[in-house]
Short mmCIF file of C-alpha atoms in Angstrom, two decimals:
data_model
loop_
_atom_site.label_atom_id
_atom_site.label_comp_id
_atom_site.label_asym_id
_atom_site.label_seq_id
_atom_site.Cartn_x
_atom_site.Cartn_y
_atom_site.Cartn_z
CA MET M 16 84.97 90.10 47.14
CA SER M 17 82.33 91.42 49.54
CA ARG M 18 83.44 91.75 53.19
CA MET M 19 82.04 89.18 55.59
CA ARG M 20 79.24 90.54 57.84
CA LYS M 21 79.11 89.26 61.40
CA VAL M 22 75.62 89.12 62.80
CA GLY M 23 74.72 88.38 66.42
CA VAL M 24 71.24 87.09 66.90
CA ALA M 25 69.71 86.75 70.42
CA VAL M 26 66.85 84.22 70.54
CA ALA M 27 64.18 84.11 73.23
CA PRO M 28 60.91 82.15 73.13
CA GLU M 29 59.02 84.97 71.44
CA VAL M 30 61.67 87.19 69.80
CA ALA M 31 64.77 87.11 67.67
CA LEU M 32 66.94 90.26 67.80
CA ALA M 33 69.72 90.80 65.31
CA VAL M 34 72.64 93.22 65.50
CA TRP M 35 75.33 93.89 62.95
CA PRO M 36 77.73 96.82 62.36
CA GLY M 37 76.32 99.86 60.64
CA ALA M 38 72.67 99.19 61.18
CA PRO M 39 70.07 99.53 63.96
CA PRO M 40 68.98 96.35 65.79
CA LEU M 41 66.32 94.31 63.97
CA ARG M 42 63.67 92.78 66.30
CA LEU M 43 61.42 90.09 64.91
CA PRO M 44 58.55 88.23 66.67
CA ILE M 45 58.78 84.48 66.57
CA ARG M 46 56.43 81.60 67.68
CA GLY M 47 58.59 78.71 68.57
CA PRO M 48 61.60 77.13 66.80
CA ASP M 49 59.73 76.48 63.60
CA SER M 50 59.39 80.22 62.94
CA LEU M 51 63.20 80.79 63.13
CA ALA M 52 63.53 80.08 59.36
CA ASP M 53 61.37 83.07 58.48
CA ALA M 54 63.16 85.27 61.01
CA MET M 55 66.63 84.32 59.67
CA GLY M 56 65.47 84.90 56.14
CA ALA M 57 64.32 88.38 57.06
CA ILE M 58 67.64 89.09 58.82
CA ARG M 59 69.59 87.91 55.76
CA GLU M 60 67.62 90.18 53.46
CA ALA M 61 68.06 93.18 55.81
CA VAL M 62 71.81 92.65 55.88
CA ALA M 63 71.89 92.42 52.10
CA GLY M 64 69.75 95.52 51.73
CA GLU M 65 71.91 97.48 54.12
CA ALA M 66 74.99 96.56 52.11
CA SER M 67 73.53 97.15 48.62
CA ALA M 68 74.16 100.90 48.77
CA ARG M 69 77.91 100.27 48.88
CA ASP M 70 78.30 96.97 47.17
CA ARG M 71 75.88 95.31 44.69
CA ARG M 72 77.15 91.86 45.47
CA ARG M 73 75.36 89.88 48.15
CA PRO M 74 77.71 89.93 51.20
CA PRO M 75 78.59 86.67 53.02
CA VAL M 76 77.10 86.53 56.49
CA ARG M 77 78.36 84.74 59.59
CA VAL M 78 75.69 84.33 62.27
CA ARG M 79 76.19 83.52 65.95
CA VAL M 80 73.00 82.73 67.77
CA VAL M 81 72.79 83.53 71.47
CA PHE M 82 70.04 81.85 73.49
CA VAL M 83 68.46 83.93 76.24
CA PRO M 84 66.90 82.39 79.38
CA PRO M 85 64.60 80.60 79.87
CA LEU M 86 65.84 78.79 76.71
CA ALA M 87 69.39 78.71 78.14
CA ASP M 88 70.27 77.41 81.55
CA VAL M 89 73.82 77.81 82.89
CA ARG M 90 74.97 76.58 86.22
CA ARG M 91 77.88 75.21 88.30
CA ILE M 92 77.84 71.42 88.64
CA GLU M 93 79.84 68.99 90.67
CA LEU M 94 80.33 65.46 89.33
CA PRO M 95 82.49 62.44 90.15
CA ARG M 96 85.87 62.58 88.45
CA LEU M 97 85.43 61.17 84.94
CA ARG M 98 87.16 61.17 81.61
CA MET M 99 86.11 63.99 79.23
CA GLU M 100 83.95 61.83 77.01
CA GLU M 101 82.28 60.27 80.06
CA THR M 102 81.42 63.65 81.51
CA GLY M 103 79.71 64.74 78.30
CA ALA M 104 77.79 61.45 78.11
CA VAL M 105 76.53 61.77 81.69
CA LEU M 106 75.31 65.31 81.22
CA ALA M 107 73.61 64.53 77.85
CA ARG M 108 71.98 61.35 79.10
CA HIS M 109 70.34 62.83 82.16
CA PRO M 110 70.01 66.61 81.60
CA GLY M 111 66.95 66.90 83.87
CA ARG M 112 69.06 65.74 86.82
CA TYR M 113 71.36 68.72 86.49
CA PHE M 114 69.03 71.28 84.87
CA PRO M 115 65.74 71.05 86.76
CA ALA M 116 63.73 72.95 84.17
CA ALA M 117 64.76 70.69 81.28
CA ARG M 118 61.81 68.72 79.94
CA ASP M 119 63.00 67.96 76.37
CA PRO M 120 66.27 66.64 74.89
CA GLN M 121 69.04 69.22 75.47
CA VAL M 122 72.28 70.19 73.80
CA VAL M 123 74.70 70.41 76.75
CA ALA M 124 78.10 72.02 76.77
CA TRP M 125 80.49 72.18 79.64
CA SER M 126 83.99 73.24 80.66
CA PRO M 127 86.07 72.53 83.80
CA LEU M 128 86.24 75.31 86.36
CA GLU M 129 89.38 74.02 88.04
CA ARG M 130 91.65 71.00 88.14
CA PRO M 131 89.80 67.91 89.59
CA THR M 132 90.61 67.23 93.18
CA GLY M 133 90.21 63.85 94.83
CA GLY M 134 87.24 62.03 93.37
CA SER M 135 85.22 65.06 92.13
CA GLN M 136 85.29 67.71 89.46
CA ARG M 137 83.56 71.13 89.24
CA LEU M 138 82.15 72.16 85.92
CA LEU M 139 80.31 75.09 84.35
CA ALA M 140 77.51 73.50 82.21
CA ALA M 141 74.99 75.06 79.85
CA ALA M 142 71.92 73.52 78.28
CA VAL M 143 69.47 74.59 75.56
CA PRO M 144 66.63 72.41 74.07
CA THR M 145 67.97 70.47 71.07
CA VAL M 146 65.06 71.49 68.97
CA TRP M 147 65.97 75.18 69.29
CA VAL M 148 69.65 74.66 68.61
CA GLU M 149 68.98 72.54 65.53
CA ALA M 150 66.26 74.88 64.26
CA ALA M 151 68.58 77.88 64.54
CA ARG M 152 71.42 76.25 62.70
CA ASP M 153 69.06 75.02 59.96
CA ALA M 154 67.56 78.44 59.61
CA VAL M 155 70.93 80.13 59.21
CA LEU M 156 71.94 77.61 56.55
CA ALA M 157 68.59 77.92 54.73
CA ALA M 158 68.97 81.68 54.62
CA GLY M 159 72.42 81.31 53.01
CA GLY M 160 74.41 82.27 56.11
CA LEU M 161 77.36 80.63 57.77
CA PRO M 162 76.43 79.37 61.29
CA ASP M 163 78.90 80.10 64.03
CA ASP M 164 78.94 78.24 67.37
CA ALA M 165 75.69 78.82 69.30
CA VAL M 166 76.13 80.14 72.81
CA PRO M 167 73.98 80.84 75.89
CA ALA M 168 73.51 84.53 76.69
CA HIS M 169 75.52 84.31 79.95
CA PRO M 170 79.03 84.51 78.42
CA ALA M 171 77.85 87.36 76.14
CA TRP M 172 76.62 89.24 79.27
CA ALA M 173 79.96 88.38 80.96
CA ALA M 174 81.76 89.95 77.99
CA ALA M 175 79.59 93.06 78.39
CA GLY M 176 80.62 93.23 82.03
CA ALA M 177 84.28 92.85 81.08
CA VAL M 178 83.89 95.76 78.58
CA ARG M 179 82.66 97.80 81.54
CA GLY M 180 85.73 96.90 83.54
CA VAL M 181 84.40 93.99 85.58
CA ARG M 182 86.49 90.83 85.20
CA ASP M 183 86.01 89.54 88.74
CA GLY M 184 82.61 89.99 90.42
CA VAL M 185 79.05 89.64 89.22
CA VAL M 186 76.85 90.87 86.41
CA LEU M 187 73.17 91.38 87.13
CA VAL M 188 70.65 91.15 84.29
CA ASP M 189 66.94 92.03 84.58
CA LEU M 190 64.80 89.67 82.58
CA ASP M 191 61.17 90.61 83.38
CA ALA M 192 60.25 88.24 86.17
CA ARG M 193 63.80 86.84 86.49
CA ALA M 194 67.02 88.34 87.78
CA VAL M 195 69.96 86.54 86.23
CA VAL M 196 73.21 86.72 88.24
CA VAL M 197 76.36 85.82 86.45
CA ALA M 198 79.62 85.41 88.31
CA LEU M 199 82.87 86.34 86.62
CA ARG M 200 86.37 85.16 87.31
CA GLY M 201 89.00 86.56 84.99
CA GLY M 202 86.30 87.84 82.61
CA ARG M 203 84.77 84.35 82.16
CA VAL M 204 81.59 82.86 83.57
CA ALA M 205 82.22 80.91 86.79
CA ASP M 206 78.62 80.46 87.98
CA ALA M 207 75.12 81.67 87.27
CA ALA M 208 71.68 81.77 88.81
CA ALA M 209 68.19 82.73 87.59
CA LEU M 210 66.15 84.03 90.56
CA PRO M 211 62.69 85.50 91.07
CA ALA M 212 63.08 89.21 90.43
CA ASN M 213 60.55 90.13 93.16
CA ASP M 214 62.51 88.26 95.85
CA THR M 215 64.89 91.09 96.62
CA ALA M 216 66.40 89.44 99.62
CA LEU M 217 67.25 86.28 97.71
CA VAL M 218 68.80 88.29 94.84
CA GLU M 219 70.88 90.39 97.19
CA SER M 220 72.06 87.30 99.09
CA ARG M 221 73.14 85.52 95.89
CA LEU M 222 74.91 88.70 94.68
CA ARG M 223 76.94 88.82 97.83
CA GLU M 224 77.70 85.12 97.68
CA LEU M 225 78.87 85.17 94.04
CA ALA M 226 80.61 88.53 94.01
CA GLU M 227 83.17 87.49 96.76
CA GLU M 228 85.57 90.41 96.66
CA GLY M 229 84.70 91.59 93.16
CA ALA M 230 82.53 94.38 91.82
CA THR M 231 78.86 94.22 90.84
CA VAL M 232 77.56 95.75 87.65
CA ARG M 233 73.93 95.94 86.48
CA LEU M 234 73.50 95.71 82.70
CA ASP M 235 70.94 98.38 82.02
CA GLY M 236 69.00 98.17 78.73
CA ASP M 237 67.54 95.40 76.62
CA PRO M 238 69.22 92.10 77.71
CA ALA M 239 68.60 90.50 74.28
CA LYS M 240 70.30 93.47 72.54
CA ILE M 241 73.24 93.36 74.93
CA ALA M 242 73.61 89.61 74.28
CA ALA M 243 73.48 90.07 70.49
CA VAL M 244 75.98 92.95 70.57
CA ASN M 245 78.42 90.81 72.54
CA ALA M 246 77.76 87.52 70.73
CA PHE M 247 81.13 87.19 69.11
CA ARG M 248 82.91 88.12 72.35
CA ALA M 249 81.28 85.20 74.20
CA ALA M 250 83.75 82.48 75.10
CA SER M 251 81.52 79.43 75.63
CA LYS M 252 79.94 77.40 72.89
CA LEU M 253 76.96 75.10 72.73
CA THR M 254 77.29 73.31 69.46
CA PRO M 255 79.10 69.98 69.96
#
């Protein structure tokens, strides 16, 4: 039986970048969620072609999609103390209240940051437009792949920071006009902020605030590639 190939695919509004062992990254232009089917089909064929020299059988492929900002928004949120199902319902019903850039229906995932105290609870929440999450899953299935849980890029970048020895502190990612600051506690995402890259004072202030006593590491290189490489190390999921 052919060995399962794990493929990490970073998706941004205009590009899909795929990474799998033994092959160079594959970067494909896309134009919205409807073009993901063609991109996933090309990725599937590339994986099969790379494997054909060693094994004539078509290898099974497991794909984890990682959504890069601005598609993904991750932030710390404080809510009244609620039951688990109530918390999910509140976030899903009013995503624009908690994710200011959200204009369309969102897939929202969350996890508690600490035990609730008093009448409130602190959460780490993530949101990606539903149309993108559903299109990615459908594209993987249509290409004959096995879809893994979709994730925002932030926990993949946190995993990259942990590989570099930073488990408590902040990871800084340069995304063109945005500087994404990801706070890590114990190697996991504890908070995140997307800031104007040209506002150096604001970025430095947020770095100091989120780093606390930890280290700061700048992830040099292509943020999409870093996210794709670390896709299967990412701890948080988006798919319900």
